[in-house]
Coordinates of C-alpha atoms and ligand atoms in Angstrom, one line a residue:
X22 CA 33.9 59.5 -6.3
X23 CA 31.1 61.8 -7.0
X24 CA 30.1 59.6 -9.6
X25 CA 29.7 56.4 -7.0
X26 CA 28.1 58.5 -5.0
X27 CA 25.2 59.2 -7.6
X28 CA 25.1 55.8 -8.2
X29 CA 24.9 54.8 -4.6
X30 CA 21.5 57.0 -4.6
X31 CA 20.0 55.6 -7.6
X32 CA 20.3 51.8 -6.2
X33 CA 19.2 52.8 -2.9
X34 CA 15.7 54.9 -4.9
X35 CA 15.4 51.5 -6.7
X36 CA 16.5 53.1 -10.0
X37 CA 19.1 51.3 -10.8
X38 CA 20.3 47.5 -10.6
X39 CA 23.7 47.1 -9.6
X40 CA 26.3 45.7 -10.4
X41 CA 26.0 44.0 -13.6
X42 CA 29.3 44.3 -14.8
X43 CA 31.8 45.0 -12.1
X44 CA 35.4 43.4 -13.3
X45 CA 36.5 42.8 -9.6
X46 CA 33.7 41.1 -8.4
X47 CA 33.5 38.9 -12.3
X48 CA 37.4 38.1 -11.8
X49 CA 36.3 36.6 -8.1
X50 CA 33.8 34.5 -9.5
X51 CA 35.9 33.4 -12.4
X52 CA 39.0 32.7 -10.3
X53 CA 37.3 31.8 -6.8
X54 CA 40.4 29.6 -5.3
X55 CA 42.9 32.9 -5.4
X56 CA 40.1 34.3 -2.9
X57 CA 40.0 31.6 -0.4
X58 CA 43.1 31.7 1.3
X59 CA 43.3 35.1 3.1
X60 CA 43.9 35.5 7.0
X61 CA 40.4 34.3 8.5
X62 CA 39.0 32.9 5.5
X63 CA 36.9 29.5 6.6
X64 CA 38.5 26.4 5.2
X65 CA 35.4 24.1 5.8
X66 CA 32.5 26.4 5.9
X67 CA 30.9 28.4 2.8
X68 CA 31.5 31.9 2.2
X69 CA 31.4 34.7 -0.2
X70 CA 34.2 35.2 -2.4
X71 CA 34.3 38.5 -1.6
X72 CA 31.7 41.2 -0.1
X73 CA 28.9 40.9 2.6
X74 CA 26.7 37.8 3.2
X75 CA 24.1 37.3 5.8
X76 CA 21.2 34.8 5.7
X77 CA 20.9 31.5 3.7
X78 CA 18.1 31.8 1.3
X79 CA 16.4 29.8 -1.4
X80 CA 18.0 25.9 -0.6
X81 CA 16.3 24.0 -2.7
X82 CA 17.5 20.7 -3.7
X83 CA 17.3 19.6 -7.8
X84 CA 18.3 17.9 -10.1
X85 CA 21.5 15.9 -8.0
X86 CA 22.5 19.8 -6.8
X87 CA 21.8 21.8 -3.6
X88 CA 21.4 25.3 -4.1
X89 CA 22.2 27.6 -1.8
X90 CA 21.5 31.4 -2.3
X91 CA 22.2 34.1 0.2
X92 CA 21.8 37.7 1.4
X93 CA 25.0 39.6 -0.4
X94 CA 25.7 43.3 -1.1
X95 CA 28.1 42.8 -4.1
X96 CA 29.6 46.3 -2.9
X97 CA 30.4 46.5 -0.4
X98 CA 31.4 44.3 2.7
X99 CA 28.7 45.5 5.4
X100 CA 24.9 44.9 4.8
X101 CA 23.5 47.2 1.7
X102 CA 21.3 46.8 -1.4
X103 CA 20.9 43.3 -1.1
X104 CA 21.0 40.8 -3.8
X105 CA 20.9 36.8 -3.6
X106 CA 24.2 35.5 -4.4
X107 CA 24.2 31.7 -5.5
X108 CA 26.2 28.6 -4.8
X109 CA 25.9 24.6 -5.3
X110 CA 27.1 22.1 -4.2
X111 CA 26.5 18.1 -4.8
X112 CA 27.8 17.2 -1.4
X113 CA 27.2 19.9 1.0
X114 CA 30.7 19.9 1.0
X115 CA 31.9 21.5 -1.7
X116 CA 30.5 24.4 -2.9
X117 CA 30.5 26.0 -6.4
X118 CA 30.4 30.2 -6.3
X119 CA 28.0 30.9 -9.5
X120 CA 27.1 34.4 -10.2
X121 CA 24.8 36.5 -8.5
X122 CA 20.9 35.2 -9.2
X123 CA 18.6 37.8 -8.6
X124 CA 19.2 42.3 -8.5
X125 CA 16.9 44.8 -7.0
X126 CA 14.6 45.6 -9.5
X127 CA 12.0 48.8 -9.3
X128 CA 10.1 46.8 -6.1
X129 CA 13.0 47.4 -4.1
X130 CA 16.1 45.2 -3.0
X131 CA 16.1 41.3 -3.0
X132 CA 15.4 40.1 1.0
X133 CA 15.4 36.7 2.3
X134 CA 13.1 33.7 1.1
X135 CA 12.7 30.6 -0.1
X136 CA 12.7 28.3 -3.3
X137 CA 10.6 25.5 -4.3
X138 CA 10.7 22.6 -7.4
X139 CA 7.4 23.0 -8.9
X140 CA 7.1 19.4 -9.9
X141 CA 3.1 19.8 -11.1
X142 CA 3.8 22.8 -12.7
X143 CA 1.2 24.3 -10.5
X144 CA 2.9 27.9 -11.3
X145 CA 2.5 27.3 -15.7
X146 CA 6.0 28.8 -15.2
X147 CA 6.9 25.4 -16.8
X148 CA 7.1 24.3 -20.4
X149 CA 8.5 21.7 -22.9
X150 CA 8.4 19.7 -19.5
X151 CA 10.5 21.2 -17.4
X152 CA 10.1 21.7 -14.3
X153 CA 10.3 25.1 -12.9
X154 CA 12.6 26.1 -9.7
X155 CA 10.4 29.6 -8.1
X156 CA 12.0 31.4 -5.7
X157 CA 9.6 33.6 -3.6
X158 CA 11.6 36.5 -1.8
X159 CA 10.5 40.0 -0.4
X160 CA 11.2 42.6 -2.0
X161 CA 12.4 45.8 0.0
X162 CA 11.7 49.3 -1.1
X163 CA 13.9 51.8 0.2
X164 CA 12.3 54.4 -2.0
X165 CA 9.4 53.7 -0.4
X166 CA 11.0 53.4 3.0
X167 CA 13.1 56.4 2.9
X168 CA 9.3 58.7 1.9
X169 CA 8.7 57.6 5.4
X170 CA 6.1 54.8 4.0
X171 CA 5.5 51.7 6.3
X172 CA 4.4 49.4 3.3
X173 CA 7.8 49.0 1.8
X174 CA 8.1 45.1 1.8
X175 CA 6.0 42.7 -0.4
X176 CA 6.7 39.1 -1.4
X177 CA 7.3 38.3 -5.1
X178 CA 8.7 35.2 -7.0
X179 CA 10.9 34.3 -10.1
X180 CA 10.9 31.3 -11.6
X181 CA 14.4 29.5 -13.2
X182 CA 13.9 26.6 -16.1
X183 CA 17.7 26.2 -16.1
X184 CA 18.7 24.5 -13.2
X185 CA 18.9 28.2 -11.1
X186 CA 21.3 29.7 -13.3
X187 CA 19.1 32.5 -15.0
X188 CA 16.1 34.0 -13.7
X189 CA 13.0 35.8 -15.0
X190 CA 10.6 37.7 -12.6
X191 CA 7.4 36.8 -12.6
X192 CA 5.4 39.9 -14.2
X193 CA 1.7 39.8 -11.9
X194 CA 4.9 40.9 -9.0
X195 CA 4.6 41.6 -5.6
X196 CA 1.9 38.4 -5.1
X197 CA 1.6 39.4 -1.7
X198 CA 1.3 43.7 -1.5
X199 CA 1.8 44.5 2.4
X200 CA -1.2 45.4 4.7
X201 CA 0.3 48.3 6.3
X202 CA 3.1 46.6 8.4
X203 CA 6.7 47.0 8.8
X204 CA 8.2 44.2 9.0
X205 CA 6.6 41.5 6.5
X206 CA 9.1 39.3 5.0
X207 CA 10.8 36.5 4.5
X208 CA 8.9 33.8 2.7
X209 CA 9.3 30.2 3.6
X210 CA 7.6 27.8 1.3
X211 CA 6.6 24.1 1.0
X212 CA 4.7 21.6 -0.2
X213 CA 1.4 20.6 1.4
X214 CA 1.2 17.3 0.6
X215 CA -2.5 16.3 2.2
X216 CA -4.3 19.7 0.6
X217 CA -2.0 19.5 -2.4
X218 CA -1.2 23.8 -2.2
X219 CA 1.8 25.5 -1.0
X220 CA 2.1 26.8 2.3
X221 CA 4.0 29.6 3.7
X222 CA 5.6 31.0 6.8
X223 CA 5.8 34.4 6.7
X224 CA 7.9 36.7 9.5
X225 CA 5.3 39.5 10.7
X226 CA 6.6 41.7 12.9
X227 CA 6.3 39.3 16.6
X228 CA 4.4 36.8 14.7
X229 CA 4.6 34.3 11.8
X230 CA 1.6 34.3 9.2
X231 CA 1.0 31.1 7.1
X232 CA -0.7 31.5 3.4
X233 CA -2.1 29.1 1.6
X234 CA -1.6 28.9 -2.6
X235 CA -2.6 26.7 -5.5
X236 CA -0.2 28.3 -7.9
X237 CA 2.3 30.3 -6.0
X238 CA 0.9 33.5 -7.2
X239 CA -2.5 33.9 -5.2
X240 CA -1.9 33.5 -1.7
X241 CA -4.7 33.5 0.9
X242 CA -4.0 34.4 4.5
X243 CA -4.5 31.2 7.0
X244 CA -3.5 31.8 11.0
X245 CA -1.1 33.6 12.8
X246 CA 1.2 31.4 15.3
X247 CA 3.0 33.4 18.2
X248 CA 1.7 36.8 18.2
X249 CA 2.9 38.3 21.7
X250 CA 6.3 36.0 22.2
X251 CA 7.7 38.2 24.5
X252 CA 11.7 39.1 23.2
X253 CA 11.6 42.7 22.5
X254 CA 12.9 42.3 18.8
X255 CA 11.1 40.8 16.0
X256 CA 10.5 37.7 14.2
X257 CA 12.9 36.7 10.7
X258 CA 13.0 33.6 9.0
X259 CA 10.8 30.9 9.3
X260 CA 10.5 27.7 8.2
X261 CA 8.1 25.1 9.2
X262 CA 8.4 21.6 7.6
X263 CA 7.0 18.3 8.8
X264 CA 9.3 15.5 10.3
X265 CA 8.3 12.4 11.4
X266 CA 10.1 11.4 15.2
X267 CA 12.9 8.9 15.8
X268 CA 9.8 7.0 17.4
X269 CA 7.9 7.3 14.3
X270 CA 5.2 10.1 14.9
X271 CA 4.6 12.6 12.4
X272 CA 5.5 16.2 14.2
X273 CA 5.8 19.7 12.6
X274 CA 8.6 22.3 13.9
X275 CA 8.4 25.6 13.0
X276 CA 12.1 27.5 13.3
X277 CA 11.4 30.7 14.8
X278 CA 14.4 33.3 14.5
X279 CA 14.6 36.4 16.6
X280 CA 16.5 39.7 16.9
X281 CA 17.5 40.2 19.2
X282 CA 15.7 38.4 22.0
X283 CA 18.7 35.0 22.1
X284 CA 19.7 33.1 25.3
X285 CA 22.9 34.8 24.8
X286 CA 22.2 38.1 23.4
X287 CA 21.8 39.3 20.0
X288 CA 20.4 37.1 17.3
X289 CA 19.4 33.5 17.7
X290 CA 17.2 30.9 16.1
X291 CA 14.2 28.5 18.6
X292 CA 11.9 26.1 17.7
X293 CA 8.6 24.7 18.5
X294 CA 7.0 21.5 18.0
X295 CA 3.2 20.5 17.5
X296 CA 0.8 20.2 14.9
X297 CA -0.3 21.9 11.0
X298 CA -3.4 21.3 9.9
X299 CA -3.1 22.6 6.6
X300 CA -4.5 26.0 8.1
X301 CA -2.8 26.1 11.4
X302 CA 0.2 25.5 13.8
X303 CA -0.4 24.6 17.1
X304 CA 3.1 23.7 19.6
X305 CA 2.7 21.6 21.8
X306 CA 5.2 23.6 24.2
X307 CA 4.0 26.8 24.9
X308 CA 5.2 29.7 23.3
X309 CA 6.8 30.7 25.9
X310 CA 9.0 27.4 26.4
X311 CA 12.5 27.9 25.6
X312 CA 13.8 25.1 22.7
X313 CA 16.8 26.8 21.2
X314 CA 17.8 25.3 18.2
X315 CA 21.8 26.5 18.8
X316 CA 22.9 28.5 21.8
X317 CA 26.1 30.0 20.8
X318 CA 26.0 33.3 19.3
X319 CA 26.3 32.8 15.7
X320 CA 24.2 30.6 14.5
X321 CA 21.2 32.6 12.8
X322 CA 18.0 32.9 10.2
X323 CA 18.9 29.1 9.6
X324 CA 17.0 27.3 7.3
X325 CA 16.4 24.0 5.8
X326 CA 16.2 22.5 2.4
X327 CA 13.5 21.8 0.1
X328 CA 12.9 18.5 -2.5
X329 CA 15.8 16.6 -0.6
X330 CA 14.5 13.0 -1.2
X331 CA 14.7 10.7 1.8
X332 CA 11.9 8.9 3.9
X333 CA 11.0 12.3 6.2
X334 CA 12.7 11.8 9.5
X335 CA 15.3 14.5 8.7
X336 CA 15.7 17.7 7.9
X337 CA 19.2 19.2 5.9
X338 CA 20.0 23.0 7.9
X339 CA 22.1 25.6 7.5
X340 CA 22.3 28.8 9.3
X341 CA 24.3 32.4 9.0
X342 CA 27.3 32.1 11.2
X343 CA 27.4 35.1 13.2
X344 CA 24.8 38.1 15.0
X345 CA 23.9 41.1 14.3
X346 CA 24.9 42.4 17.6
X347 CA 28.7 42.5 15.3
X348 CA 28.3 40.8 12.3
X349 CA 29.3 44.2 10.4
X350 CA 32.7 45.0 12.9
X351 CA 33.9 41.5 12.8
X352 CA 37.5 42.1 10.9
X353 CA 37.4 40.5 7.5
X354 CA 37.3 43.2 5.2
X355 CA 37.1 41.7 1.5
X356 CA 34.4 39.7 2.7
X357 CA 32.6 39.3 5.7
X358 CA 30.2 36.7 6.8
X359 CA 30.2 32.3 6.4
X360 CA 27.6 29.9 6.8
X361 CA 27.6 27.1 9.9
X362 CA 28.5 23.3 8.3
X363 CA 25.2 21.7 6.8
X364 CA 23.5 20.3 9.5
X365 CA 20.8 17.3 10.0
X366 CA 18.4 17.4 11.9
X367 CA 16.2 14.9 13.4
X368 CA 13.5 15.2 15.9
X369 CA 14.6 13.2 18.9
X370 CA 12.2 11.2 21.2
X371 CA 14.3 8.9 22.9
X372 CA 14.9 11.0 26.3
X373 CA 11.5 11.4 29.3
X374 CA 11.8 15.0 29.0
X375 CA 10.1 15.1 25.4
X376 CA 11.1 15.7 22.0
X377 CA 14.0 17.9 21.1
X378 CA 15.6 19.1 17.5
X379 CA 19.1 17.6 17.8
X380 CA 21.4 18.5 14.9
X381 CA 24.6 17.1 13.3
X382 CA 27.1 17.8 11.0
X383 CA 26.2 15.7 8.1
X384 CA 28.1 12.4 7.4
X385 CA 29.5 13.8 4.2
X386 CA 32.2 15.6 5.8
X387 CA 33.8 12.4 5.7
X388 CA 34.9 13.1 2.6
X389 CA 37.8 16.3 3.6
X390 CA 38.5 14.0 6.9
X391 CA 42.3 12.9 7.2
X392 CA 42.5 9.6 9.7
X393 CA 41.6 9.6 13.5
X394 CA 44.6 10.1 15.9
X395 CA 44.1 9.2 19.7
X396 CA 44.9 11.8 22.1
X397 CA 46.6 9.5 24.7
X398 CA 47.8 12.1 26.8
X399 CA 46.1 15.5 28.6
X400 CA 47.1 17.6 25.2
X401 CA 47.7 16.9 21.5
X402 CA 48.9 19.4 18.9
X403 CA 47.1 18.6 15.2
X404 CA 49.4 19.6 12.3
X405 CA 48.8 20.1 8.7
X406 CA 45.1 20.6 8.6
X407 CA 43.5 24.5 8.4
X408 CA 40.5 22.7 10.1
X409 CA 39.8 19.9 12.1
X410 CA 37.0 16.9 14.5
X411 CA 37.2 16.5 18.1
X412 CA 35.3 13.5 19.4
X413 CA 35.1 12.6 23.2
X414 CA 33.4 10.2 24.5
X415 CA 32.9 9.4 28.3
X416 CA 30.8 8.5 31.4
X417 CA 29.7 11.2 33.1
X418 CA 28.2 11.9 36.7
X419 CA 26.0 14.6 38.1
X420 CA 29.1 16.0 40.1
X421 CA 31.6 16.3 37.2
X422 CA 32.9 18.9 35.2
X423 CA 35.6 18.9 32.8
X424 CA 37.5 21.7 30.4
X425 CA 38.5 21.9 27.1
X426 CA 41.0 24.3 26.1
X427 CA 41.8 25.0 22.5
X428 CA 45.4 27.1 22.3
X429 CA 47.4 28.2 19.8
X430 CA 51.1 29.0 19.2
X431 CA 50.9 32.7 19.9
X432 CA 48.2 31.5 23.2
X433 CA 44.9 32.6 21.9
X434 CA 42.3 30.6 23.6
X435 CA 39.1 29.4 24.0
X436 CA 38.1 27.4 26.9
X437 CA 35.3 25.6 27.4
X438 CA 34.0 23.8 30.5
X439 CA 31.2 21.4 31.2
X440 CA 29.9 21.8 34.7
X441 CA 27.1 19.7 35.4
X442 CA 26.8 19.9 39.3
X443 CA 26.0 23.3 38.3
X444 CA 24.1 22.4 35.5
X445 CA 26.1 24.7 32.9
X446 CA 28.5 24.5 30.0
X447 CA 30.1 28.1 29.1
X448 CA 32.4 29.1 26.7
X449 CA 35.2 32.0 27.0
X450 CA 36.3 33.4 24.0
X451 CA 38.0 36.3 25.9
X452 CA 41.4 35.8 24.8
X453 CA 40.8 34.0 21.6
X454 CA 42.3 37.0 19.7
X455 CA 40.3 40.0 18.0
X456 CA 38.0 40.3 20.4
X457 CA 38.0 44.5 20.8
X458 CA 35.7 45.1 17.7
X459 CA 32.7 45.1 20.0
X460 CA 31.7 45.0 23.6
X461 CA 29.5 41.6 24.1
X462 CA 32.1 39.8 22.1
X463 CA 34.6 39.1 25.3
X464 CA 31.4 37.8 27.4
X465 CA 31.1 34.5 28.1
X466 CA 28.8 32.2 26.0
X467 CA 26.7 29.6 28.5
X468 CA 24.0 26.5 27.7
X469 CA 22.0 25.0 30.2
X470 CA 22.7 21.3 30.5
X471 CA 20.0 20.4 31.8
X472 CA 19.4 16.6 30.8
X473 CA 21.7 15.0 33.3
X474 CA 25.2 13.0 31.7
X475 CA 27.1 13.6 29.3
X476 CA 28.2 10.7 27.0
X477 CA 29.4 13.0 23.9
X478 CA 31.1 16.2 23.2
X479 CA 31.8 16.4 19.6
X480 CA 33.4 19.5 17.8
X481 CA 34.3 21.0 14.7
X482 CA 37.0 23.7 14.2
X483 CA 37.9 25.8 11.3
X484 CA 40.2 29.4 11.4
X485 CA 37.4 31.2 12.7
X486 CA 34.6 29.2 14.0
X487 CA 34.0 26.6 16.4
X488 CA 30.8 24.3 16.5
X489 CA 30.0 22.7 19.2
X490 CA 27.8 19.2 19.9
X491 CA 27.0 17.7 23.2
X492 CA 24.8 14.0 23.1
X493 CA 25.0 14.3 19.7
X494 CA 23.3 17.3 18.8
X495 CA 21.1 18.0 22.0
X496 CA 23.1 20.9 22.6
X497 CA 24.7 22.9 19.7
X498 CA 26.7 26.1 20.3
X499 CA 28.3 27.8 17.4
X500 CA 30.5 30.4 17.8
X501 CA 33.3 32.6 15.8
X502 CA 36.3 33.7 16.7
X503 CA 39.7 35.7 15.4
X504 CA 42.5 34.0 16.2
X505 CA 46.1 34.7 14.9
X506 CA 46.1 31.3 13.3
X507 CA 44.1 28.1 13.8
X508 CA 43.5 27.1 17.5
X509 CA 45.0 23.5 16.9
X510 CA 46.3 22.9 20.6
X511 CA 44.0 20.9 22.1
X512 CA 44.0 20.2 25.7
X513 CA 41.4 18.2 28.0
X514 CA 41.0 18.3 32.0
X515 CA 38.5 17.1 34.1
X516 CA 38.0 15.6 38.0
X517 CA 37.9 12.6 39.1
X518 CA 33.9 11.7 39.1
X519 CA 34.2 11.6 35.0
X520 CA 35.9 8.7 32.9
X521 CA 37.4 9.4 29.0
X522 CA 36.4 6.4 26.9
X523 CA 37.8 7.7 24.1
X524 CA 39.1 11.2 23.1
X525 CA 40.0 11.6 19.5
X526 CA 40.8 14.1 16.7
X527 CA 41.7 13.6 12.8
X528 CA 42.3 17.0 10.8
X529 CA 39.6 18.2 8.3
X530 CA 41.7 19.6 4.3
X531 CA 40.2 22.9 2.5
X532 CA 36.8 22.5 0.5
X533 CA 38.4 25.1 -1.5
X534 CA 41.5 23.2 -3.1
Ligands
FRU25 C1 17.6 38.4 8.9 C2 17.2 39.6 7.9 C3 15.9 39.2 7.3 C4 15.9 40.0 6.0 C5 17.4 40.0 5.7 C6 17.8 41.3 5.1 O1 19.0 38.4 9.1 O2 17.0 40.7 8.7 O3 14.7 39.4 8.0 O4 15.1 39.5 5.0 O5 18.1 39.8 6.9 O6 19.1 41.2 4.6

């Protein structure tokens, strides 16, 4: 006990790297499938094999593998010395648990960030031609933080000639020391194309910073986008990429993610839309426009991948599936935390309002679906499946609402309705079983639905989450929940002003068998 507790204090004053050779946490990554069938454990969605997880870092695409790192304390399951834990997967799908890729090292604790394929070997990091993976990440000192210091995170890289599976920091670490502020982290980068340099979003304490770099070790400081957005938290997480409009016009978003300061309290991820020059961002909405990216509560520090190959009009997202407000009460205990499903995203110009992010589960889910069964009546039970689609599609008028309540034996429920002659859809996950582990978790979870009919409501449903899509992917609302068992009751009522074309479900098997 003693011991762990001297050991504790060395990690923490950055003297130490943990965890090296821990048998428990080696037998989880050796035999991952005995870990992914407890009470709660997601049967579609990535997450840890055991211990905390919060944000998705690193995704980078190589090599016919997405990789997928990710805030993880290895010790413990609430938030601690964090590390970047590592997955792939060839499908989005399926995932692979590798072991952990990068420890706190005398700079401090690994934070979030990003990783790039250095295809030009602009870094040298590269030899006997291959191509170097970097992964730039902030390092956290909490040595440095606990003397009382406000310069305690830096960014820093390491660079990977293995496909990701060992890493070497670079030595010339941190490449970016901090100015003298607080909060100065997370590191998104990509390729500018035009200028042929890397760019990257920084989080800076209610702004985001862009840096320009040749080689990924001297950076330059460009602009500042956003100082003053008024949300009385601070800016995490970046990411601004270019994406060219379903009408063909080439747009930049930048993913802004903010706690706490979201629509429904806690943590929560918008967007804005405009213009990069290379130097700067400038959104076309003004920064005080509201374009959420999800507006359920769990659904945070998302980011998208880098290298996918494809012809620019899409983006491939994932996000952390729950809020700080709980994340660290919510009652898993071997492990805590799970990512949302890998999204796409596209930037949508079809509708007068303007251009909006809409996002969709990616078509490769097809692969765990089981076959489509019609629900012909007001209810429908699905058996079999831990997980499962619902697809409705209808014809909507100003004046109708219409519920959808997901039950299970034991009556834990979520309902949620879609009221457009008031011009809201809400979801109550009051009574969808643990709900006591904190206060905002009972209160109700709303979306403005502003744009009119709906002809879509699509959603996915594992043990403990349930994503939501309305007009495919205008409005997306992710939320958790802690039911006794899966909420595979599904039942559908509406009034009379609304017509069903077609309301269907097919059940979704374990990623993990
Ligand atoms: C966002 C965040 C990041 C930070 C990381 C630490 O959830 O707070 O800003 O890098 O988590 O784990």
């Amino acid at each position: 006990m003693k011991n762990k507790f001297i050991i504790q204090l060395l990690i923490i004053f950055g003297l130490l790297p943990c965890c090296e050779n821990n048998e428990n946490i080696s037998e989880a990554y050796r035999n991952p499938k005995n870990f992914m069938n407890e009470k709660w454990r997601p049967q579609i969605h990535f997450s840890p094999v055991t211990k905390w997880m919060n944000d998705p870092n690193g995704l980078v695409y190589f090599n016919g593998e997405f990789h997928l790192f990710y805030q993880h304390n290895p010790q413990g399951s609430v938030w601690g010395p964090m590390h970047w834990g590592h997955a792939i997967s060839k499908d989005l799908v399926h995932w692979q648990h590798l072991p952990i890729a990068l420890y706190p090292d005398s700079l401090g604790t690994i934070f979030s960030g990003s990783a790039v394929a250095d295809i030009f070997n602009t870094s040298g990091f590269g030899h006997d031609g291959k191509i170097p993976l970097v992964a730039i990440y902030t390092n956290h000192s909490h040595k440095k933080e606990s003397h009382g210091d406000i310069d305690f995170q830096t960014q820093s890289i390491a660079y990977s000639l293995d496909n990701g599976r060992s890493w070497t920091k670079y030595k010339g670490n941190p490449v970016i020391k901090n100015p003298g502020i607080k909060d100065f982290r997370d590191p998104k980068v990509i390729w500018y194309e035009a200028e042929e340099k890397w760019i990257m979003a920084l989080a800076v304490k209610d702004r985001v910073s862009f840096y320009s770099s040749p080689d990924l070790k001297h950076w330059t400081f460009e602009s500042d986008f956003g100082s003053g957005i008024d949300h009385g938290g601070v800016v995490e997480c970046p990411d601004l990429f270019p994406i060219k409009t379903t009408d063909g016009i080439e747009k930049w978003v930048l993913l802004v993610s903010l706690n706490p300061g979201a629509p429904n309290g806690g943590s929560g991820t918008k967007y804005y839309i405009g213009d990069f020059d290379g130097k700067e961002f400038v959104s076309d909405n003004p920064v005080e426009k509201e374009l959420w990216l999800d507006y359920g509560k769990d659904n945070y520090a998302g980011v998208t991948w880098s290298n996918v190959p494809g012809n620019g009009t899409s983006r491939l997202f994932i996000g952390w599936m729950s809020n700080w407000e709980y994340a660290t009460l919510v009652p898993t205990e071997k492990w805590r935390g799970a990512n949302t499903l890998p999204r796409q995203l596209i930037l949508d110009g079809s509708q007068e309002d303007g251009y909006f992010l809409a996002g969709t589960v990616i078509d490769s889910i097809n692969k765990i679906a089981g076959n489509w069964e019609y629900i012909d009546g007001k209810s429908h039970v699905l058996k079999a499946f831990p997980a499962y689609q619902l697809k409705i599609d209808l014809e909507s008028s100003d004046s109708s609402s219409f519920k959808i309540l997901l039950s299970n034996s034991v009556n834990n429920q979520v309902e949620i309705t879609f009221d457009l002659s008031q011009g809201m859809l809400s979801l109550d996950r009051s009574k969808s079983g643990k709900v006591d582990f904190h206060k905002s978790f009972s209160q109700r979870v709303t979306a403005p639905l502003y744009f009119g009919k709906i002809h879509r409501v699509e959603l996915f449903v594992d043990q403990t989450s349930i994503e939501l899509f309305v007009n495919n992917g205008r409005i997306q609302m992710t939320n958790i929940v802690f039911p006794e068992t899966l909420l595979n009751q599904i039942s559908i009522s509406k009034t009379d002003h609304i017509k069903i074309v077609s309301a269907k479900v097919r059940g979704l098997k374990s990623i993990w068998n």
